[in-house]
Amino acid sequence: MQKFCLALDLLEDEAMIQEYETHHAPGNAWPEVTQHDIDAGILNIEIFRTGNRMFMILETDDAFSFEKKAIFDQGNPKIAEWEALMWKFQKPLPWAKEGEKWVLMNRIFKS
């Protein structure tokens, strides 16, 4: 199993943040999207928030890679629809590359 941690910001608008959280509340995530993630090798996703900063933990199978996931996503119109909807709420981190949403974090400590 692999573990990845990523960060992303939301727009600084409390109503938009609440709407974003509603989309991610138990039972509200689109089943086609969650199944697509499972099919891509993602075993578990957790998202945490403080203010407008989000932190995501991905646990994946050993064969998972972000490159393979990006190729897998390209052919799925439901994923494109979900991502377009989510961009309505999200803003890239100041150091994100052009078009990059979630930025992979580097582990700097482990006990």
Backbone as XML, in Angstrom:
<?xml version="1.0"?>
<chain id="A" units="angstrom">
  <residue number="1" name="MET">
    <atom name="N" x="0.840" y="-1.176" z="0.000"/>
    <atom name="CA" x="0.000" y="0.000" z="0.000"/>
    <atom name="C" x="0.891" y="1.248" z="0.000"/>
  </residue>
  <residue number="2" name="GLN">
    <atom name="N" x="0.433" y="2.274" z="-0.710"/>
    <atom name="CA" x="1.114" y="3.562" z="-0.738"/>
    <atom name="C" x="0.231" y="4.606" z="-0.056"/>
  </residue>
  <residue number="3" name="LYS">
    <atom name="N" x="0.854" y="5.669" z="0.446"/>
    <atom name="CA" x="0.108" y="6.770" z="1.044"/>
    <atom name="C" x="0.645" y="8.075" z="0.488"/>
  </residue>
  <residue number="4" name="PHE">
    <atom name="N" x="-0.273" y="8.943" z="0.069"/>
    <atom name="CA" x="0.084" y="10.250" z="-0.465"/>
    <atom name="C" x="-0.710" y="11.306" z="0.284"/>
  </residue>
  <residue number="5" name="CYS">
    <atom name="N" x="-0.083" y="12.452" z="0.522"/>
    <atom name="CA" x="-0.757" y="13.582" z="1.152"/>
    <atom name="C" x="-0.693" y="14.760" z="0.194"/>
  </residue>
  <residue number="6" name="LEU">
    <atom name="N" x="-1.828" y="15.424" z="0.027"/>
    <atom name="CA" x="-1.929" y="16.523" z="-0.919"/>
    <atom name="C" x="-2.662" y="17.693" z="-0.278"/>
  </residue>
  <residue number="7" name="ALA">
    <atom name="N" x="-2.439" y="18.898" z="-0.815"/>
    <atom name="CA" x="-3.085" y="20.095" z="-0.283"/>
    <atom name="C" x="-3.698" y="20.902" z="-1.424"/>
  </residue>
  <residue number="8" name="LEU">
    <atom name="N" x="-4.734" y="21.653" z="-1.077"/>
    <atom name="CA" x="-5.442" y="22.521" z="-2.022"/>
    <atom name="C" x="-6.212" y="23.542" z="-1.206"/>
  </residue>
  <residue number="9" name="ASP">
    <atom name="N" x="-6.449" y="24.710" z="-1.771"/>
    <atom name="CA" x="-7.250" y="25.728" z="-1.097"/>
    <atom name="C" x="-8.637" y="25.815" z="-1.714"/>
  </residue>
  <residue number="10" name="LEU">
    <atom name="N" x="-9.573" y="26.261" z="-0.895"/>
    <atom name="CA" x="-10.913" y="26.605" z="-1.363"/>
    <atom name="C" x="-10.993" y="28.121" z="-1.476"/>
  </residue>
  <residue number="11" name="LEU">
    <atom name="N" x="-11.942" y="28.606" z="-2.248"/>
    <atom name="CA" x="-12.192" y="30.039" z="-2.280"/>
    <atom name="C" x="-12.555" y="30.495" z="-0.871"/>
  </residue>
  <residue number="12" name="GLU">
    <atom name="N" x="-12.184" y="31.693" z="-0.533"/>
    <atom name="CA" x="-12.438" y="32.202" z="0.818"/>
    <atom name="C" x="-13.844" y="32.788" z="0.892"/>
  </residue>
  <residue number="13" name="ASP">
    <atom name="N" x="-14.818" y="31.897" z="0.839"/>
    <atom name="CA" x="-16.233" y="32.256" z="0.861"/>
    <atom name="C" x="-16.952" y="31.173" z="1.662"/>
  </residue>
  <residue number="14" name="GLU">
    <atom name="N" x="-17.453" y="31.533" z="2.834"/>
    <atom name="CA" x="-18.015" y="30.523" z="3.744"/>
    <atom name="C" x="-19.183" y="29.759" z="3.126"/>
  </residue>
  <residue number="15" name="ALA">
    <atom name="N" x="-20.035" y="30.431" z="2.366"/>
    <atom name="CA" x="-21.162" y="29.738" z="1.719"/>
    <atom name="C" x="-20.659" y="28.721" z="0.697"/>
  </residue>
  <residue number="16" name="MET">
    <atom name="N" x="-19.623" y="29.089" z="-0.054"/>
    <atom name="CA" x="-19.055" y="28.165" z="-1.039"/>
    <atom name="C" x="-18.375" y="26.985" z="-0.344"/>
  </residue>
  <residue number="17" name="ILE">
    <atom name="N" x="-17.698" y="27.261" z="0.758"/>
    <atom name="CA" x="-17.055" y="26.185" z="1.516"/>
    <atom name="C" x="-18.100" y="25.205" z="2.028"/>
  </residue>
  <residue number="18" name="GLN">
    <atom name="N" x="-19.206" y="25.707" z="2.540"/>
    <atom name="CA" x="-20.264" y="24.824" z="3.039"/>
    <atom name="C" x="-20.873" y="24.001" z="1.909"/>
  </residue>
  <residue number="19" name="GLU">
    <atom name="N" x="-21.045" y="24.622" z="0.739"/>
    <atom name="CA" x="-21.572" y="23.887" z="-0.413"/>
    <atom name="C" x="-20.591" y="22.789" z="-0.846"/>
  </residue>
  <residue number="20" name="TYR">
    <atom name="N" x="-19.299" y="23.104" z="-0.834"/>
    <atom name="CA" x="-18.270" y="22.119" z="-1.165"/>
    <atom name="C" x="-18.340" y="20.942" z="-0.196"/>
  </residue>
  <residue number="21" name="GLU">
    <atom name="N" x="-18.442" y="21.247" z="1.097"/>
    <atom name="CA" x="-18.525" y="20.177" z="2.093"/>
    <atom name="C" x="-19.788" y="19.342" z="1.905"/>
  </residue>
  <residue number="22" name="THR">
    <atom name="N" x="-20.881" y="19.974" z="1.497"/>
    <atom name="CA" x="-22.117" y="19.228" z="1.233"/>
    <atom name="C" x="-21.904" y="18.216" z="0.116"/>
  </residue>
  <residue number="23" name="HIS">
    <atom name="N" x="-21.163" y="18.592" z="-0.914"/>
    <atom name="CA" x="-20.864" y="17.660" z="-2.013"/>
    <atom name="C" x="-20.058" y="16.459" z="-1.527"/>
  </residue>
  <residue number="24" name="HIS">
    <atom name="N" x="-19.329" y="16.629" z="-0.420"/>
    <atom name="CA" x="-18.471" y="15.565" z="0.095"/>
    <atom name="C" x="-19.028" y="14.894" z="1.351"/>
  </residue>
  <residue number="25" name="ALA">
    <atom name="N" x="-20.215" y="15.273" z="1.764"/>
    <atom name="CA" x="-20.834" y="14.658" z="2.942"/>
    <atom name="C" x="-21.148" y="13.191" z="2.641"/>
  </residue>
  <residue number="26" name="PRO">
    <atom name="N" x="-21.215" y="12.352" z="3.682"/>
    <atom name="CA" x="-21.513" y="10.927" z="3.469"/>
    <atom name="C" x="-22.749" y="10.737" z="2.586"/>
  </residue>
  <residue number="27" name="GLY">
    <atom name="N" x="-22.572" y="9.943" z="1.542"/>
    <atom name="CA" x="-23.658" y="9.632" z="0.627"/>
    <atom name="C" x="-23.851" y="10.636" z="-0.497"/>
  </residue>
  <residue number="28" name="ASN">
    <atom name="N" x="-23.118" y="11.763" z="-0.482"/>
    <atom name="CA" x="-23.321" y="12.787" z="-1.502"/>
    <atom name="C" x="-22.313" y="12.751" z="-2.646"/>
  </residue>
  <residue number="29" name="ALA">
    <atom name="N" x="-21.162" y="12.130" z="-2.432"/>
    <atom name="CA" x="-20.195" y="12.045" z="-3.529"/>
    <atom name="C" x="-20.807" y="11.205" z="-4.650"/>
  </residue>
  <residue number="30" name="TRP">
    <atom name="N" x="-20.553" y="11.597" z="-5.872"/>
    <atom name="CA" x="-21.125" y="10.881" z="-7.007"/>
    <atom name="C" x="-20.574" y="9.449" z="-7.041"/>
  </residue>
  <residue number="31" name="PRO">
    <atom name="N" x="-21.452" y="8.457" z="-7.086"/>
    <atom name="CA" x="-20.980" y="7.067" z="-7.060"/>
    <atom name="C" x="-20.088" y="6.712" z="-8.245"/>
  </residue>
  <residue number="32" name="GLU">
    <atom name="N" x="-20.316" y="7.336" z="-9.408"/>
    <atom name="CA" x="-19.467" y="7.063" z="-10.571"/>
    <atom name="C" x="-18.033" y="7.535" z="-10.315"/>
  </residue>
  <residue number="33" name="VAL">
    <atom name="N" x="-17.911" y="8.622" z="-9.567"/>
    <atom name="CA" x="-16.588" y="9.164" z="-9.261"/>
    <atom name="C" x="-15.884" y="8.287" z="-8.231"/>
  </residue>
  <residue number="34" name="THR">
    <atom name="N" x="-16.586" y="7.913" z="-7.183"/>
    <atom name="CA" x="-15.955" y="7.079" z="-6.164"/>
    <atom name="C" x="-15.576" y="5.709" z="-6.732"/>
  </residue>
  <residue number="35" name="GLN">
    <atom name="N" x="-16.421" y="5.151" z="-7.602"/>
    <atom name="CA" x="-16.084" y="3.864" z="-8.221"/>
    <atom name="C" x="-14.883" y="4.009" z="-9.150"/>
  </residue>
  <residue number="36" name="HIS">
    <atom name="N" x="-14.818" y="5.106" z="-9.866"/>
    <atom name="CA" x="-13.676" y="5.368" z="-10.752"/>
    <atom name="C" x="-12.377" y="5.420" z="-9.948"/>
  </residue>
  <residue number="37" name="ASP">
    <atom name="N" x="-12.415" y="6.071" z="-8.781"/>
    <atom name="CA" x="-11.230" y="6.115" z="-7.922"/>
    <atom name="C" x="-10.821" y="4.718" z="-7.475"/>
  </residue>
  <residue number="38" name="ILE">
    <atom name="N" x="-11.785" y="3.917" z="-7.089"/>
    <atom name="CA" x="-11.501" y="2.536" z="-6.682"/>
    <atom name="C" x="-10.868" y="1.769" z="-7.842"/>
  </residue>
  <residue number="39" name="ASP">
    <atom name="N" x="-11.451" y="1.931" z="-9.034"/>
    <atom name="CA" x="-10.925" y="1.243" z="-10.221"/>
    <atom name="C" x="-9.513" y="1.707" z="-10.578"/>
  </residue>
  <residue number="40" name="ALA">
    <atom name="N" x="-9.156" y="2.936" z="-10.179"/>
    <atom name="CA" x="-7.822" y="3.476" z="-10.434"/>
    <atom name="C" x="-6.795" y="2.999" z="-9.410"/>
  </residue>
  <residue number="41" name="GLY">
    <atom name="N" x="-7.249" y="2.283" z="-8.385"/>
    <atom name="CA" x="-6.327" y="1.764" z="-7.374"/>
    <atom name="C" x="-6.304" y="2.554" z="-6.082"/>
  </residue>
  <residue number="42" name="ILE">
    <atom name="N" x="-7.262" y="3.473" z="-5.918"/>
    <atom name="CA" x="-7.346" y="4.240" z="-4.670"/>
    <atom name="C" x="-8.193" y="3.447" z="-3.686"/>
  </residue>
  <residue number="43" name="LEU">
    <atom name="N" x="-7.603" y="3.113" z="-2.552"/>
    <atom name="CA" x="-8.273" y="2.291" z="-1.551"/>
    <atom name="C" x="-9.044" y="3.131" z="-0.542"/>
  </residue>
  <residue number="44" name="ASN">
    <atom name="N" x="-8.543" y="4.326" z="-0.258"/>
    <atom name="CA" x="-9.187" y="5.179" z="0.744"/>
    <atom name="C" x="-8.800" y="6.633" z="0.481"/>
  </residue>
  <residue number="45" name="ILE">
    <atom name="N" x="-9.768" y="7.525" z="0.667"/>
    <atom name="CA" x="-9.525" y="8.965" z="0.554"/>
    <atom name="C" x="-10.093" y="9.628" z="1.799"/>
  </residue>
  <residue number="46" name="GLU">
    <atom name="N" x="-9.292" y="10.493" z="2.415"/>
    <atom name="CA" x="-9.769" y="11.329" z="3.519"/>
    <atom name="C" x="-9.387" y="12.766" z="3.201"/>
  </residue>
  <residue number="47" name="ILE">
    <atom name="N" x="-10.319" y="13.691" z="3.429"/>
    <atom name="CA" x="-10.041" y="15.111" z="3.242"/>
    <atom name="C" x="-10.338" y="15.830" z="4.552"/>
  </residue>
  <residue number="48" name="PHE">
    <atom name="N" x="-9.392" y="16.654" z="4.970"/>
    <atom name="CA" x="-9.530" y="17.463" z="6.178"/>
    <atom name="C" x="-9.468" y="18.929" z="5.759"/>
  </residue>
  <residue number="49" name="ARG">
    <atom name="N" x="-10.061" y="19.822" z="6.569"/>
    <atom name="CA" x="-10.059" y="21.241" z="6.248"/>
    <atom name="C" x="-9.804" y="22.064" z="7.495"/>
  </residue>
  <residue number="50" name="THR">
    <atom name="N" x="-9.035" y="23.136" z="7.324"/>
    <atom name="CA" x="-8.905" y="24.179" z="8.323"/>
    <atom name="C" x="-8.978" y="25.493" z="7.563"/>
  </residue>
  <residue number="51" name="GLY">
    <atom name="N" x="-9.901" y="26.349" z="7.937"/>
    <atom name="CA" x="-10.107" y="27.570" z="7.157"/>
    <atom name="C" x="-10.444" y="27.195" z="5.731"/>
  </residue>
  <residue number="52" name="ASN">
    <atom name="N" x="-9.693" y="27.736" z="4.782"/>
    <atom name="CA" x="-9.939" y="27.365" z="3.387"/>
    <atom name="C" x="-8.882" y="26.387" z="2.845"/>
  </residue>
  <residue number="53" name="ARG">
    <atom name="N" x="-7.975" y="25.926" z="3.708"/>
    <atom name="CA" x="-6.938" y="24.973" z="3.290"/>
    <atom name="C" x="-7.430" y="23.549" z="3.525"/>
  </residue>
  <residue number="54" name="MET">
    <atom name="N" x="-7.249" y="22.708" z="2.496"/>
    <atom name="CA" x="-7.627" y="21.301" z="2.604"/>
    <atom name="C" x="-6.386" y="20.422" z="2.531"/>
  </residue>
  <residue number="55" name="PHE">
    <atom name="N" x="-6.494" y="19.278" z="3.177"/>
    <atom name="CA" x="-5.426" y="18.288" z="3.249"/>
    <atom name="C" x="-6.064" y="16.943" z="2.922"/>
  </residue>
  <residue number="56" name="MET">
    <atom name="N" x="-5.541" y="16.244" z="1.923"/>
    <atom name="CA" x="-6.105" y="14.960" z="1.505"/>
    <atom name="C" x="-5.071" y="13.860" z="1.703"/>
  </residue>
  <residue number="57" name="ILE">
    <atom name="N" x="-5.535" y="12.735" z="2.245"/>
    <atom name="CA" x="-4.717" y="11.538" z="2.379"/>
    <atom name="C" x="-5.287" y="10.494" z="1.421"/>
  </residue>
  <residue number="58" name="LEU">
    <atom name="N" x="-4.447" y="10.016" z="0.522"/>
    <atom name="CA" x="-4.823" y="8.931" z="-0.388"/>
    <atom name="C" x="-4.062" y="7.685" z="0.018"/>
  </residue>
  <residue number="59" name="GLU">
    <atom name="N" x="-4.765" y="6.603" z="0.179"/>
    <atom name="CA" x="-4.137" y="5.295" z="0.353"/>
    <atom name="C" x="-4.453" y="4.510" z="-0.907"/>
  </residue>
  <residue number="60" name="THR">
    <atom name="N" x="-3.409" y="3.978" z="-1.541"/>
    <atom name="CA" x="-3.575" y="3.328" z="-2.831"/>
    <atom name="C" x="-2.932" y="1.948" z="-2.837"/>
  </residue>
  <residue number="61" name="ASP">
    <atom name="N" x="-3.273" y="1.184" z="-3.868"/>
    <atom name="CA" x="-2.569" y="-0.080" z="-4.042"/>
    <atom name="C" x="-1.153" y="0.215" z="-4.551"/>
  </residue>
  <residue number="62" name="ASP">
    <atom name="N" x="-0.321" y="-0.801" z="-4.572"/>
    <atom name="CA" x="1.082" y="-0.611" z="-4.930"/>
    <atom name="C" x="1.285" y="-0.250" z="-6.403"/>
  </residue>
  <residue number="63" name="ALA">
    <atom name="N" x="0.324" y="-0.557" z="-7.268"/>
    <atom name="CA" x="0.458" y="-0.280" z="-8.698"/>
    <atom name="C" x="0.014" y="1.142" z="-9.067"/>
  </residue>
  <residue number="64" name="PHE">
    <atom name="N" x="-0.580" y="1.868" z="-8.135"/>
    <atom name="CA" x="-1.106" y="3.207" z="-8.418"/>
    <atom name="C" x="0.013" y="4.190" z="-8.764"/>
  </residue>
  <residue number="65" name="SER">
    <atom name="N" x="-0.270" y="5.057" z="-9.743"/>
    <atom name="CA" x="0.582" y="6.216" z="-10.008"/>
    <atom name="C" x="-0.321" y="7.355" z="-10.478"/>
  </residue>
  <residue number="66" name="PHE">
    <atom name="N" x="0.104" y="8.579" z="-10.216"/>
    <atom name="CA" x="-0.671" y="9.736" z="-10.648"/>
    <atom name="C" x="-0.697" y="9.846" z="-12.167"/>
  </residue>
  <residue number="67" name="GLU">
    <atom name="N" x="0.365" y="9.397" z="-12.818"/>
    <atom name="CA" x="0.414" y="9.424" z="-14.275"/>
    <atom name="C" x="-0.640" y="8.482" z="-14.867"/>
  </residue>
  <residue number="68" name="LYS">
    <atom name="N" x="-0.726" y="7.269" z="-14.336"/>
    <atom name="CA" x="-1.737" y="6.317" z="-14.812"/>
    <atom name="C" x="-3.146" y="6.828" z="-14.507"/>
  </residue>
  <residue number="69" name="LYS">
    <atom name="N" x="-3.317" y="7.434" z="-13.338"/>
    <atom name="CA" x="-4.640" y="7.974" z="-12.961"/>
    <atom name="C" x="-5.053" y="9.081" z="-13.922"/>
  </residue>
  <residue number="70" name="ALA">
    <atom name="N" x="-4.133" y="9.961" z="-14.298"/>
    <atom name="CA" x="-4.456" y="11.055" z="-15.223"/>
    <atom name="C" x="-4.917" y="10.507" z="-16.577"/>
  </residue>
  <residue number="71" name="ILE">
    <atom name="N" x="-4.250" y="9.484" z="-17.073"/>
    <atom name="CA" x="-4.643" y="8.862" z="-18.345"/>
    <atom name="C" x="-6.013" y="8.204" z="-18.202"/>
  </residue>
  <residue number="72" name="PHE">
    <atom name="N" x="-6.223" y="7.522" z="-17.101"/>
    <atom name="CA" x="-7.496" y="6.851" z="-16.823"/>
    <atom name="C" x="-8.639" y="7.865" z="-16.747"/>
  </residue>
  <residue number="73" name="ASP">
    <atom name="N" x="-8.382" y="9.016" z="-16.151"/>
    <atom name="CA" x="-9.406" y="10.059" z="-15.993"/>
    <atom name="C" x="-9.830" y="10.663" z="-17.328"/>
  </residue>
  <residue number="74" name="GLN">
    <atom name="N" x="-8.887" y="10.771" z="-18.258"/>
    <atom name="CA" x="-9.142" y="11.470" z="-19.521"/>
    <atom name="C" x="-10.322" y="10.922" z="-20.302"/>
  </residue>
  <residue number="75" name="GLY">
    <atom name="N" x="-10.545" y="9.636" z="-20.243"/>
    <atom name="CA" x="-11.607" y="9.033" z="-21.039"/>
    <atom name="C" x="-12.956" y="8.986" z="-20.359"/>
  </residue>
  <residue number="76" name="ASN">
    <atom name="N" x="-13.104" y="9.638" z="-19.219"/>
    <atom name="CA" x="-14.346" y="9.523" z="-18.453"/>
    <atom name="C" x="-15.040" y="10.879" z="-18.349"/>
  </residue>
  <residue number="77" name="PRO">
    <atom name="N" x="-16.161" y="11.063" z="-19.082"/>
    <atom name="CA" x="-16.849" y="12.360" z="-19.048"/>
    <atom name="C" x="-17.424" y="12.711" z="-17.673"/>
  </residue>
  <residue number="78" name="LYS">
    <atom name="N" x="-17.772" y="11.721" z="-16.874"/>
    <atom name="CA" x="-18.305" y="12.001" z="-15.532"/>
    <atom name="C" x="-17.216" y="12.584" z="-14.637"/>
  </residue>
  <residue number="79" name="ILE">
    <atom name="N" x="-15.997" y="12.115" z="-14.788"/>
    <atom name="CA" x="-14.872" y="12.670" z="-14.021"/>
    <atom name="C" x="-14.642" y="14.117" z="-14.442"/>
  </residue>
  <residue number="80" name="ALA">
    <atom name="N" x="-14.678" y="14.388" z="-15.741"/>
    <atom name="CA" x="-14.512" y="15.764" z="-16.234"/>
    <atom name="C" x="-15.609" y="16.665" z="-15.686"/>
  </residue>
  <residue number="81" name="GLU">
    <atom name="N" x="-16.841" y="16.167" z="-15.635"/>
    <atom name="CA" x="-17.958" y="16.946" z="-15.092"/>
    <atom name="C" x="-17.754" y="17.247" z="-13.604"/>
  </residue>
  <residue number="82" name="TRP">
    <atom name="N" x="-17.344" y="16.234" z="-12.831"/>
    <atom name="CA" x="-17.085" y="16.412" z="-11.395"/>
    <atom name="C" x="-15.962" y="17.421" z="-11.171"/>
  </residue>
  <residue number="83" name="GLU">
    <atom name="N" x="-14.868" y="17.275" z="-11.910"/>
    <atom name="CA" x="-13.728" y="18.176" z="-11.744"/>
    <atom name="C" x="-14.096" y="19.610" z="-12.103"/>
  </residue>
  <residue number="84" name="ALA">
    <atom name="N" x="-14.896" y="19.797" z="-13.144"/>
    <atom name="CA" x="-15.344" y="21.147" z="-13.512"/>
    <atom name="C" x="-16.200" y="21.744" z="-12.397"/>
  </residue>
  <residue number="85" name="LEU">
    <atom name="N" x="-17.065" y="20.938" z="-11.812"/>
    <atom name="CA" x="-17.887" y="21.410" z="-10.694"/>
    <atom name="C" x="-17.015" y="21.778" z="-9.498"/>
  </residue>
  <residue number="86" name="MET">
    <atom name="N" x="-16.027" y="20.942" z="-9.174"/>
    <atom name="CA" x="-15.180" y="21.202" z="-8.014"/>
    <atom name="C" x="-14.320" y="22.454" z="-8.196"/>
  </residue>
  <residue number="87" name="TRP">
    <atom name="N" x="-13.893" y="22.737" z="-9.442"/>
    <atom name="CA" x="-13.089" y="23.940" z="-9.691"/>
    <atom name="C" x="-13.856" y="25.206" z="-9.326"/>
  </residue>
  <residue number="88" name="LYS">
    <atom name="N" x="-15.175" y="25.125" z="-9.312"/>
    <atom name="CA" x="-16.014" y="26.273" z="-8.926"/>
    <atom name="C" x="-15.702" y="26.713" z="-7.487"/>
  </residue>
  <residue number="89" name="PHE">
    <atom name="N" x="-15.256" y="25.775" z="-6.654"/>
    <atom name="CA" x="-15.011" y="26.022" z="-5.232"/>
    <atom name="C" x="-13.532" y="26.159" z="-4.892"/>
  </residue>
  <residue number="90" name="GLN">
    <atom name="N" x="-12.678" y="25.638" z="-5.742"/>
    <atom name="CA" x="-11.261" y="25.478" z="-5.423"/>
    <atom name="C" x="-10.408" y="26.579" z="-6.060"/>
  </residue>
  <residue number="91" name="LYS">
    <atom name="N" x="-9.260" y="26.827" z="-5.439"/>
    <atom name="CA" x="-8.253" y="27.690" z="-6.062"/>
    <atom name="C" x="-6.898" y="27.034" z="-5.826"/>
  </residue>
  <residue number="92" name="PRO">
    <atom name="N" x="-6.021" y="27.102" z="-6.816"/>
    <atom name="CA" x="-4.722" y="26.450" z="-6.662"/>
    <atom name="C" x="-3.868" y="27.143" z="-5.612"/>
  </residue>
  <residue number="93" name="LEU">
    <atom name="N" x="-3.003" y="26.378" z="-5.010"/>
    <atom name="CA" x="-2.017" y="26.948" z="-4.098"/>
    <atom name="C" x="-1.110" y="27.892" z="-4.885"/>
  </residue>
  <residue number="94" name="PRO">
    <atom name="N" x="-0.568" y="28.915" z="-4.239"/>
    <atom name="CA" x="0.262" y="29.887" z="-4.962"/>
    <atom name="C" x="1.438" y="29.260" z="-5.707"/>
  </residue>
  <residue number="95" name="TRP">
    <atom name="N" x="1.955" y="28.142" z="-5.237"/>
    <atom name="CA" x="3.116" y="27.496" z="-5.854"/>
    <atom name="C" x="2.734" y="26.342" z="-6.780"/>
  </residue>
  <residue number="96" name="ALA">
    <atom name="N" x="1.441" y="26.149" z="-7.020"/>
    <atom name="CA" x="0.990" y="25.079" z="-7.915"/>
    <atom name="C" x="1.397" y="25.390" z="-9.360"/>
  </residue>
  <residue number="97" name="LYS">
    <atom name="N" x="1.643" y="24.335" z="-10.113"/>
    <atom name="CA" x="1.933" y="24.490" z="-11.536"/>
    <atom name="C" x="0.642" y="24.852" z="-12.269"/>
  </residue>
  <residue number="98" name="GLU">
    <atom name="N" x="0.779" y="25.380" z="-13.457"/>
    <atom name="CA" x="-0.370" y="25.746" z="-14.278"/>
    <atom name="C" x="-1.330" y="24.560" z="-14.426"/>
  </residue>
  <residue number="99" name="GLY">
    <atom name="N" x="-2.603" y="24.760" z="-14.085"/>
    <atom name="CA" x="-3.620" y="23.710" z="-14.203"/>
    <atom name="C" x="-3.607" y="22.682" z="-13.087"/>
  </residue>
  <residue number="100" name="GLU">
    <atom name="N" x="-2.682" y="22.767" z="-12.153"/>
    <atom name="CA" x="-2.562" y="21.798" z="-11.065"/>
    <atom name="C" x="-3.541" y="22.143" z="-9.953"/>
  </residue>
  <residue number="101" name="LYS">
    <atom name="N" x="-4.238" y="21.133" z="-9.472"/>
    <atom name="CA" x="-5.161" y="21.318" z="-8.355"/>
    <atom name="C" x="-4.471" y="20.882" z="-7.072"/>
  </residue>
  <residue number="102" name="TRP">
    <atom name="N" x="-4.695" y="19.653" z="-6.704"/>
    <atom name="CA" x="-4.092" y="19.105" z="-5.490"/>
    <atom name="C" x="-2.583" y="19.013" z="-5.669"/>
  </residue>
  <residue number="103" name="VAL">
    <atom name="N" x="-1.840" y="19.549" z="-4.715"/>
    <atom name="CA" x="-0.378" y="19.545" z="-4.764"/>
    <atom name="C" x="0.137" y="18.481" z="-3.795"/>
  </residue>
  <residue number="104" name="LEU">
    <atom name="N" x="0.978" y="17.610" z="-4.319"/>
    <atom name="CA" x="1.569" y="16.547" z="-3.514"/>
    <atom name="C" x="2.482" y="17.157" z="-2.456"/>
  </residue>
  <residue number="105" name="MET">
    <atom name="N" x="2.343" y="16.693" z="-1.225"/>
    <atom name="CA" x="3.140" y="17.196" z="-0.109"/>
    <atom name="C" x="4.307" y="16.241" z="0.141"/>
  </residue>
  <residue number="106" name="ASN">
    <atom name="N" x="5.404" y="16.786" z="0.640"/>
    <atom name="CA" x="6.570" y="15.985" z="1.017"/>
    <atom name="C" x="6.515" y="15.703" z="2.514"/>
  </residue>
  <residue number="107" name="ARG">
    <atom name="N" x="6.734" y="14.454" z="2.873"/>
    <atom name="CA" x="6.806" y="14.125" z="4.295"/>
    <atom name="C" x="8.126" y="14.654" z="4.839"/>
  </residue>
  <residue number="108" name="ILE">
    <atom name="N" x="8.054" y="15.385" z="5.920"/>
    <atom name="CA" x="9.274" y="15.930" z="6.524"/>
    <atom name="C" x="9.564" y="15.335" z="7.889"/>
  </residue>
  <residue number="109" name="PHE">
    <atom name="N" x="8.634" y="14.519" z="8.415"/>
    <atom name="CA" x="8.864" y="13.894" z="9.714"/>
    <atom name="C" x="8.022" y="12.627" z="9.813"/>
  </residue>
  <residue number="110" name="LYS">
    <atom name="N" x="8.601" y="11.624" z="10.435"/>
    <atom name="CA" x="7.887" y="10.388" z="10.772"/>
    <atom name="C" x="8.530" y="9.828" z="12.032"/>
  </residue>
  <residue number="111" name="SER">
    <atom name="N" x="7.724" y="9.490" z="13.029"/>
    <atom name="CA" x="8.290" y="8.935" z="14.270"/>
    <atom name="C" x="8.337" y="7.424" z="14.198"/>
  </residue>
</chain>
